[in-house]
Amino acid sequence: MRSWLDRQLHLIDFTLGSLARRKARNLGLLAVYTLLVFVLASLSLFASALRSEATHVLAGSPEVVLQRLVAGRHDLIPPGYLESIGRVRGVQKKEARLWAYYRDPRSGSQLVFMARPDAEVAVGSVMLGTRLAAAAKLKVGDTLAFPDYRGQPYPLRVASLLTPDSELQSATLVLLAEADFRAFFAYPAGHYTDIALSVRNPLEVGNVASKLAAALPDSRPILRDEMLRTYEHIFDWREGILLTVLVGVILTFAIFAWEKAAGLSAEEKREIGILKAIGWETSDVIRMKVWEGLVVSLTAFASGFLAAWVHVFHFGAPLFAPVLKGWSVVYPEFALFPAVDGLQVATLFFFTVFPYTAAVLVPIWRAAITDPDTVMR
């Protein structure tokens, strides 16, 4: 075992010397190789972190959201609808909610208005996310006036700002009292946007949704798990768009790597011939070149993955954030927590390290089994 290990160490030492003798060629290959790993790893890490963040945010959402449909479209919850649900077994809490989308004509951003009880937000006041307040140059105590649904300015005083920790949810959120919400949107009294239900047993969520759909044929229960799957599909779709755009870069690298790995220069062939002439075995030559491929590919993978980690978790992935986060006027500023998908990392490792390492075997084997005199000639 000791002699085998010493043999491998000597092969690695010789391999490093061989790489140093062709410094310019190998540094060019390493730079391109590292860039490819950096791009793919950044995309993978950023998408995984966003999925994890979405899962964390939705973890506190209600298990079931009940909407009313009219002619296949989302409609308001009429008076008495909440009571008509009755007591569904397994439902722990029912809450009628008021919220609406609002396009700010000044900034063009899509805002979310949500009514809170007057005890939380006083009438005539409003709570904003820090990002939205910064974009509008507002601070606590200032007065803002959004045009309401009648086209008239509706003045509201900024009572407080939502904490930065919740900015992924609150970046475009506007919290106001129920009375202000109904006056602003000319919302009919007794009507609501939807109903949030909390289920005591997570295993009974599907049964509760089925009971609601059967009891209220004009309703549409939306499960929290369905919302999670929707976010995953959105991120997968956007990640696929970027991969499609980058497929040309990947193919270019594949051709470049294959040409560099599979094509032996005259100097390399002469080196192999000399090694064979001084007593190296064919297996030793192949091992030496396999080590060469592993040194290049592993160095590129480690460097590219480390650079991707810094790019995503320290700088917020500025290269991919506009596409994967979505297009918006007001972008939420939030720190991504490392969430690494082991399967994605293993897949990235397999498709970036093994192809290059394997590409060196055939030309090296052909040169290694050729007569040393023929090779050197």
Coordinates of C-alpha atoms in Angstrom, one line a residue:
M1 CA 0.0 0.0 0.0
R2 CA 2.8 2.4 0.9
S3 CA 4.7 1.7 -2.3
W4 CA 1.5 2.2 -4.4
L5 CA 0.9 5.5 -2.6
D6 CA 4.5 6.6 -3.2
R7 CA 4.1 5.7 -6.9
Q8 CA 1.0 7.9 -7.2
L9 CA 2.7 10.8 -5.4
H10 CA 5.6 10.6 -7.8
L11 CA 3.2 10.5 -10.8
I12 CA 1.4 13.6 -9.5
D13 CA 4.7 15.4 -8.9
F14 CA 5.7 14.6 -12.5
T15 CA 2.3 15.7 -13.8
L16 CA 2.5 19.1 -12.1
G17 CA 5.9 19.6 -13.6
S18 CA 4.5 18.6 -17.0
L19 CA 1.7 21.1 -16.7
A20 CA 4.1 23.8 -15.7
R21 CA 6.1 23.3 -18.8
R22 CA 3.0 24.1 -21.0
K23 CA 1.9 26.9 -18.8
A24 CA 0.2 29.2 -21.4
R25 CA -1.8 26.4 -22.9
N26 CA -3.0 25.0 -19.6
L27 CA -3.8 28.4 -18.1
G28 CA -6.0 29.2 -21.1
L29 CA -7.9 25.9 -20.8
L30 CA -8.2 26.3 -17.0
A31 CA -9.6 29.9 -17.3
V32 CA -12.3 28.8 -19.8
Y33 CA -13.1 25.6 -17.8
T34 CA -13.4 27.7 -14.5
L35 CA -15.7 30.2 -16.2
L36 CA -18.0 27.5 -17.4
V37 CA -18.2 25.9 -13.9
F38 CA -18.7 29.4 -12.4
V39 CA -21.7 30.1 -14.6
L40 CA -23.4 26.7 -14.1
A41 CA -22.7 26.6 -10.4
S42 CA -24.0 30.2 -9.9
L43 CA -27.2 29.3 -11.7
S44 CA -27.7 26.1 -9.7
L45 CA -26.8 27.7 -6.3
F46 CA -29.0 30.8 -6.9
A47 CA -32.0 28.7 -8.0
S48 CA -31.7 26.4 -5.0
A49 CA -31.4 29.3 -2.6
L50 CA -34.5 30.9 -4.1
R51 CA -36.5 27.7 -3.8
S52 CA -35.4 27.4 -0.2
E53 CA -36.4 31.0 0.5
A54 CA -39.8 30.5 -1.1
T55 CA -40.4 27.4 1.0
H56 CA -39.4 29.3 4.1
V57 CA -41.7 32.2 3.3
L58 CA -44.7 30.0 2.5
A59 CA -44.1 27.9 5.6
G60 CA -46.2 30.4 7.6
S61 CA -49.0 30.7 5.0
P62 CA -52.4 29.1 5.6
E63 CA -52.7 25.5 4.6
V64 CA -55.8 26.2 2.4
V65 CA -56.9 29.4 0.6
L66 CA -60.5 29.4 -0.5
Q67 CA -61.5 31.5 -3.5
R68 CA -64.9 32.0 -5.1
L69 CA -65.3 31.6 -8.8
V70 CA -67.8 33.1 -11.1
A71 CA -67.7 32.0 -14.8
G72 CA -64.2 30.5 -14.1
R73 CA -62.8 33.8 -12.8
H74 CA -61.8 34.8 -9.2
D75 CA -64.7 36.8 -7.7
L76 CA -65.3 38.5 -4.3
I77 CA -66.5 36.5 -1.3
P78 CA -70.1 37.7 -0.7
P79 CA -71.7 38.3 2.7
G80 CA -72.6 35.1 4.6
Y81 CA -70.2 33.0 2.6
L82 CA -67.9 32.4 5.5
E83 CA -70.8 31.2 7.6
S84 CA -72.1 29.0 4.9
I85 CA -68.9 26.9 5.1
G86 CA -70.1 25.7 8.5
R87 CA -68.0 23.7 10.7
V88 CA -65.7 21.6 8.6
R89 CA -64.0 18.9 10.6
G90 CA -60.2 19.5 10.8
V91 CA -60.4 23.2 10.2
Q92 CA -58.8 25.0 13.1
K93 CA -59.3 28.6 12.0
K94 CA -61.1 30.6 9.3
E95 CA -60.3 34.1 8.3
A96 CA -61.8 36.3 5.6
R97 CA -59.0 38.4 4.0
L98 CA -58.9 41.7 2.1
W99 CA -56.1 42.3 -0.3
A100 CA -55.7 43.7 -3.9
Y101 CA -53.1 44.4 -6.6
Y102 CA -52.5 48.0 -7.4
R103 CA -50.4 49.5 -10.1
D104 CA -48.7 52.7 -9.0
P105 CA -49.1 55.1 -12.0
R106 CA -46.1 57.1 -10.8
S107 CA -43.5 54.4 -10.6
G108 CA -45.2 51.7 -12.7
S109 CA -44.6 49.1 -9.9
Q110 CA -47.1 46.5 -9.0
L111 CA -48.0 46.9 -5.3
V112 CA -50.0 44.6 -3.0
F113 CA -52.5 46.4 -0.7
M114 CA -53.6 44.4 2.3
A115 CA -56.1 45.3 5.0
R116 CA -55.3 44.8 8.7
P117 CA -57.5 45.3 11.7
D118 CA -57.7 48.9 12.9
A119 CA -55.9 47.8 16.1
E120 CA -52.8 47.0 14.1
V121 CA -52.9 49.9 11.6
A122 CA -54.8 53.0 12.5
V123 CA -57.3 54.6 10.1
G124 CA -55.5 57.1 7.9
S125 CA -52.1 55.4 8.4
V126 CA -50.1 52.9 6.4
M127 CA -47.2 50.6 6.9
L128 CA -44.7 50.1 4.0
G129 CA -41.8 47.9 3.2
T130 CA -38.4 49.6 3.5
R131 CA -37.6 49.0 -0.1
L132 CA -40.8 50.6 -1.3
A133 CA -40.3 53.5 1.1
A134 CA -36.8 54.1 -0.2
A135 CA -38.0 54.0 -3.8
A136 CA -40.6 56.6 -3.1
K137 CA -38.2 58.6 -0.8
L138 CA -40.6 58.3 2.2
K139 CA -39.9 58.1 5.9
V140 CA -42.0 57.6 9.0
G141 CA -44.3 60.6 9.5
D142 CA -44.5 61.5 5.8
T143 CA -47.8 61.6 3.9
L144 CA -48.3 59.9 0.6
A145 CA -51.3 60.0 -1.7
F146 CA -52.0 57.1 -4.1
P147 CA -54.8 57.8 -6.7
D148 CA -57.8 55.7 -5.6
Y149 CA -60.2 53.8 -7.8
R150 CA -62.2 57.0 -8.3
G151 CA -59.0 58.8 -9.5
Q152 CA -58.8 61.0 -6.5
P153 CA -55.7 61.3 -4.3
Y154 CA -56.1 59.3 -1.1
P155 CA -53.8 60.7 1.6
L156 CA -52.2 58.3 4.1
R157 CA -49.6 58.9 6.7
V158 CA -46.6 56.5 7.0
A159 CA -46.9 55.1 10.5
S160 CA -44.0 52.6 10.4
L161 CA -41.8 50.6 8.1
L162 CA -41.9 46.8 7.9
T163 CA -38.8 45.1 9.2
P164 CA -36.0 44.3 6.6
D165 CA -36.1 40.6 7.6
S166 CA -39.5 40.3 5.9
E167 CA -38.6 42.2 2.8
L168 CA -39.0 39.3 0.4
Q169 CA -42.7 39.5 1.4
S170 CA -43.0 43.2 2.1
A171 CA -41.0 44.8 -0.7
T172 CA -44.1 45.9 -2.5
L173 CA -46.6 45.4 0.4
V174 CA -48.8 48.2 1.7
L175 CA -50.7 47.5 5.0
L176 CA -53.7 49.8 5.8
A177 CA -56.8 49.7 7.9
E178 CA -59.9 47.9 6.7
A179 CA -61.9 51.1 6.5
D180 CA -59.2 52.8 4.4
F181 CA -59.0 49.7 2.2
R182 CA -62.7 49.6 1.4
A183 CA -62.8 53.4 0.8
F184 CA -59.7 53.3 -1.4
F185 CA -60.9 50.5 -3.7
A186 CA -64.6 51.2 -3.4
Y187 CA -64.9 47.7 -2.0
P188 CA -68.5 46.7 -1.2
A189 CA -69.3 46.2 2.5
G190 CA -69.3 42.7 3.8
H191 CA -67.3 41.4 0.8
Y192 CA -63.8 39.9 1.0
T193 CA -61.1 38.7 -1.3
D194 CA -60.6 35.2 -0.1
I195 CA -60.7 33.0 3.0
A196 CA -57.7 31.5 4.7
L197 CA -58.1 28.3 6.6
S198 CA -55.7 26.6 9.0
V199 CA -55.9 22.8 9.3
R200 CA -55.0 21.1 12.5
N201 CA -53.6 17.9 11.0
P202 CA -51.3 18.4 7.9
L203 CA -52.3 14.9 6.6
E204 CA -56.0 16.0 6.4
V205 CA -55.4 19.1 4.2
G206 CA -56.4 17.2 1.0
N207 CA -59.6 15.8 2.7
V208 CA -60.6 19.3 3.9
A209 CA -60.1 20.8 0.4
S210 CA -62.3 18.0 -1.0
K211 CA -65.0 18.6 1.5
L212 CA -65.0 22.4 0.8
A213 CA -65.1 21.8 -3.0
A214 CA -68.1 19.4 -2.5
A215 CA -69.9 21.7 -0.1
L216 CA -69.3 24.9 -2.2
P217 CA -69.3 24.1 -6.0
D218 CA -68.4 27.7 -6.8
S219 CA -65.2 27.6 -4.7
R220 CA -61.6 26.8 -5.5
P221 CA -59.4 25.6 -2.7
I222 CA -55.7 26.3 -3.2
L223 CA -53.3 24.3 -1.1
R224 CA -50.1 25.5 0.3
D225 CA -48.3 22.6 -1.3
E226 CA -49.7 23.6 -4.7
M227 CA -48.3 27.1 -4.2
L228 CA -44.9 25.6 -3.4
R229 CA -45.0 23.5 -6.5
T230 CA -46.0 26.5 -8.6
Y231 CA -42.9 28.4 -7.3
E232 CA -40.7 25.4 -8.1
H233 CA -42.1 25.2 -11.6
I234 CA -41.5 29.0 -12.1
F235 CA -37.9 28.7 -11.0
D236 CA -37.3 25.6 -13.1
W237 CA -38.7 27.4 -16.1
R238 CA -36.6 30.5 -15.6
E239 CA -33.5 28.3 -14.9
G240 CA -34.3 26.5 -18.2
I241 CA -34.4 29.7 -20.1
L242 CA -30.9 30.7 -18.9
L243 CA -29.6 27.2 -19.7
T244 CA -31.0 27.4 -23.2
V245 CA -29.3 30.8 -23.7
L246 CA -26.0 29.3 -22.3
V247 CA -26.2 26.1 -24.4
G248 CA -24.0 27.7 -27.0
V249 CA -21.3 28.5 -24.4
I250 CA -21.5 25.0 -23.1
L251 CA -21.1 23.4 -26.6
T252 CA -18.2 25.8 -27.3
F253 CA -16.5 24.7 -24.2
A254 CA -17.1 21.0 -25.0
I255 CA -15.5 21.4 -28.4
F256 CA -12.6 23.4 -26.9
A257 CA -12.0 20.9 -24.1
W258 CA -12.2 17.9 -26.4
E259 CA -9.7 19.5 -28.8
K260 CA -7.3 20.3 -26.0
A261 CA -7.6 16.9 -24.3
A262 CA -7.9 14.7 -27.3
G263 CA -5.3 16.3 -29.5
L264 CA -1.7 15.6 -28.4
S265 CA 0.9 18.1 -29.5
A266 CA 4.2 16.9 -31.0
E267 CA 6.0 17.9 -27.8
E268 CA 3.6 15.7 -25.7
K269 CA 4.1 12.7 -28.1
R270 CA 7.8 13.1 -27.9
E271 CA 7.6 13.3 -24.1
I272 CA 5.7 10.0 -24.0
G273 CA 8.2 8.4 -26.3
I274 CA 11.1 9.4 -24.0
L275 CA 9.2 8.1 -21.0
K276 CA 8.6 4.8 -22.7
A277 CA 12.2 4.5 -23.8
I278 CA 13.6 5.0 -20.3
G279 CA 11.4 2.3 -18.9
W280 CA 7.9 3.7 -18.1
E281 CA 5.1 1.2 -18.6
T282 CA 2.0 2.0 -20.7
S283 CA -0.1 1.9 -17.5
D284 CA 2.2 4.5 -15.9
V285 CA 1.8 6.9 -18.8
I286 CA -1.9 6.5 -18.8
R287 CA -2.1 7.1 -15.0
M288 CA 0.1 10.2 -15.4
K289 CA -2.2 11.7 -18.0
V290 CA -5.3 10.8 -16.0
W291 CA -3.8 12.6 -13.1
E292 CA -3.2 15.5 -15.4
G293 CA -6.8 15.6 -16.5
L294 CA -8.0 15.3 -12.9
V295 CA -5.7 18.1 -11.7
V296 CA -7.0 20.5 -14.4
S297 CA -10.7 19.5 -14.0
L298 CA -10.7 19.4 -10.2
T299 CA -8.9 22.8 -10.0
A300 CA -11.4 24.3 -12.4
F301 CA -14.3 22.8 -10.5
A302 CA -13.1 24.0 -7.1
S303 CA -12.2 27.5 -8.3
G304 CA -15.4 27.9 -10.3
F305 CA -17.7 26.6 -7.5
L306 CA -16.0 28.8 -4.9
A307 CA -16.3 31.9 -7.2
A308 CA -20.0 31.0 -7.7
W309 CA -20.5 30.7 -4.0
V310 CA -19.1 34.2 -3.4
H311 CA -21.0 35.6 -6.4
V312 CA -24.4 34.2 -5.1
F313 CA -24.2 34.4 -1.3
H314 CA -22.0 37.5 -0.9
F315 CA -22.9 39.7 -3.9
G316 CA -26.5 38.5 -4.5
A317 CA -25.9 37.0 -8.0
P318 CA -26.2 40.2 -10.0
L319 CA -25.7 38.3 -13.2
F320 CA -28.8 36.1 -12.8
A321 CA -31.0 37.9 -10.3
P322 CA -33.1 40.0 -12.8
V323 CA -34.1 36.8 -14.7
L324 CA -34.6 34.4 -11.8
K325 CA -36.3 36.8 -9.4
G326 CA -38.6 38.2 -12.1
W327 CA -39.0 41.6 -13.7
S328 CA -40.1 44.4 -11.4
V329 CA -39.6 48.1 -10.8
V330 CA -39.1 47.6 -7.0
Y331 CA -36.8 44.7 -6.3
P332 CA -36.7 43.2 -2.9
E333 CA -33.3 43.3 -1.2
F334 CA -32.8 40.2 0.8
A335 CA -29.8 38.0 1.8
L336 CA -29.8 34.5 0.4
F337 CA -29.0 31.8 2.9
P338 CA -26.8 29.0 1.5
A339 CA -29.1 26.1 0.4
V340 CA -27.1 23.5 -1.5
D341 CA -28.8 20.8 -3.4
G342 CA -26.5 17.8 -3.2
L343 CA -27.9 16.1 -6.3
Q344 CA -27.4 19.3 -8.4
V345 CA -23.8 19.6 -7.2
A346 CA -23.1 16.0 -7.9
T347 CA -24.6 16.3 -11.4
L348 CA -22.6 19.4 -12.0
F349 CA -19.4 17.6 -10.8
F350 CA -20.1 14.6 -13.0
F351 CA -20.8 16.6 -16.2
T352 CA -17.9 19.0 -15.8
V353 CA -15.1 16.8 -14.4
F354 CA -15.6 13.3 -15.8
P355 CA -16.0 14.2 -19.5
Y356 CA -12.7 16.1 -19.6
T357 CA -10.8 13.4 -17.7
A358 CA -12.2 10.7 -19.9
A359 CA -11.3 12.6 -23.1
V360 CA -7.6 12.2 -22.4
L361 CA -7.7 8.4 -22.3
V362 CA -8.0 7.4 -26.0
P363 CA -5.2 9.6 -27.5
I364 CA -2.9 8.8 -24.5
W365 CA -3.5 5.1 -24.9
R366 CA -2.8 5.2 -28.6
A367 CA 0.5 7.1 -28.0
A368 CA 1.5 4.9 -25.1
I369 CA 1.2 1.6 -27.0
T370 CA 3.1 2.9 -30.0
D371 CA 6.8 2.0 -30.3
P372 CA 8.9 4.7 -28.5
D373 CA 11.2 5.1 -31.5
T374 CA 8.2 5.7 -33.8
V375 CA 6.7 8.2 -31.5
M376 CA 9.9 10.3 -31.1
R377 CA 10.4 10.3 -34.9

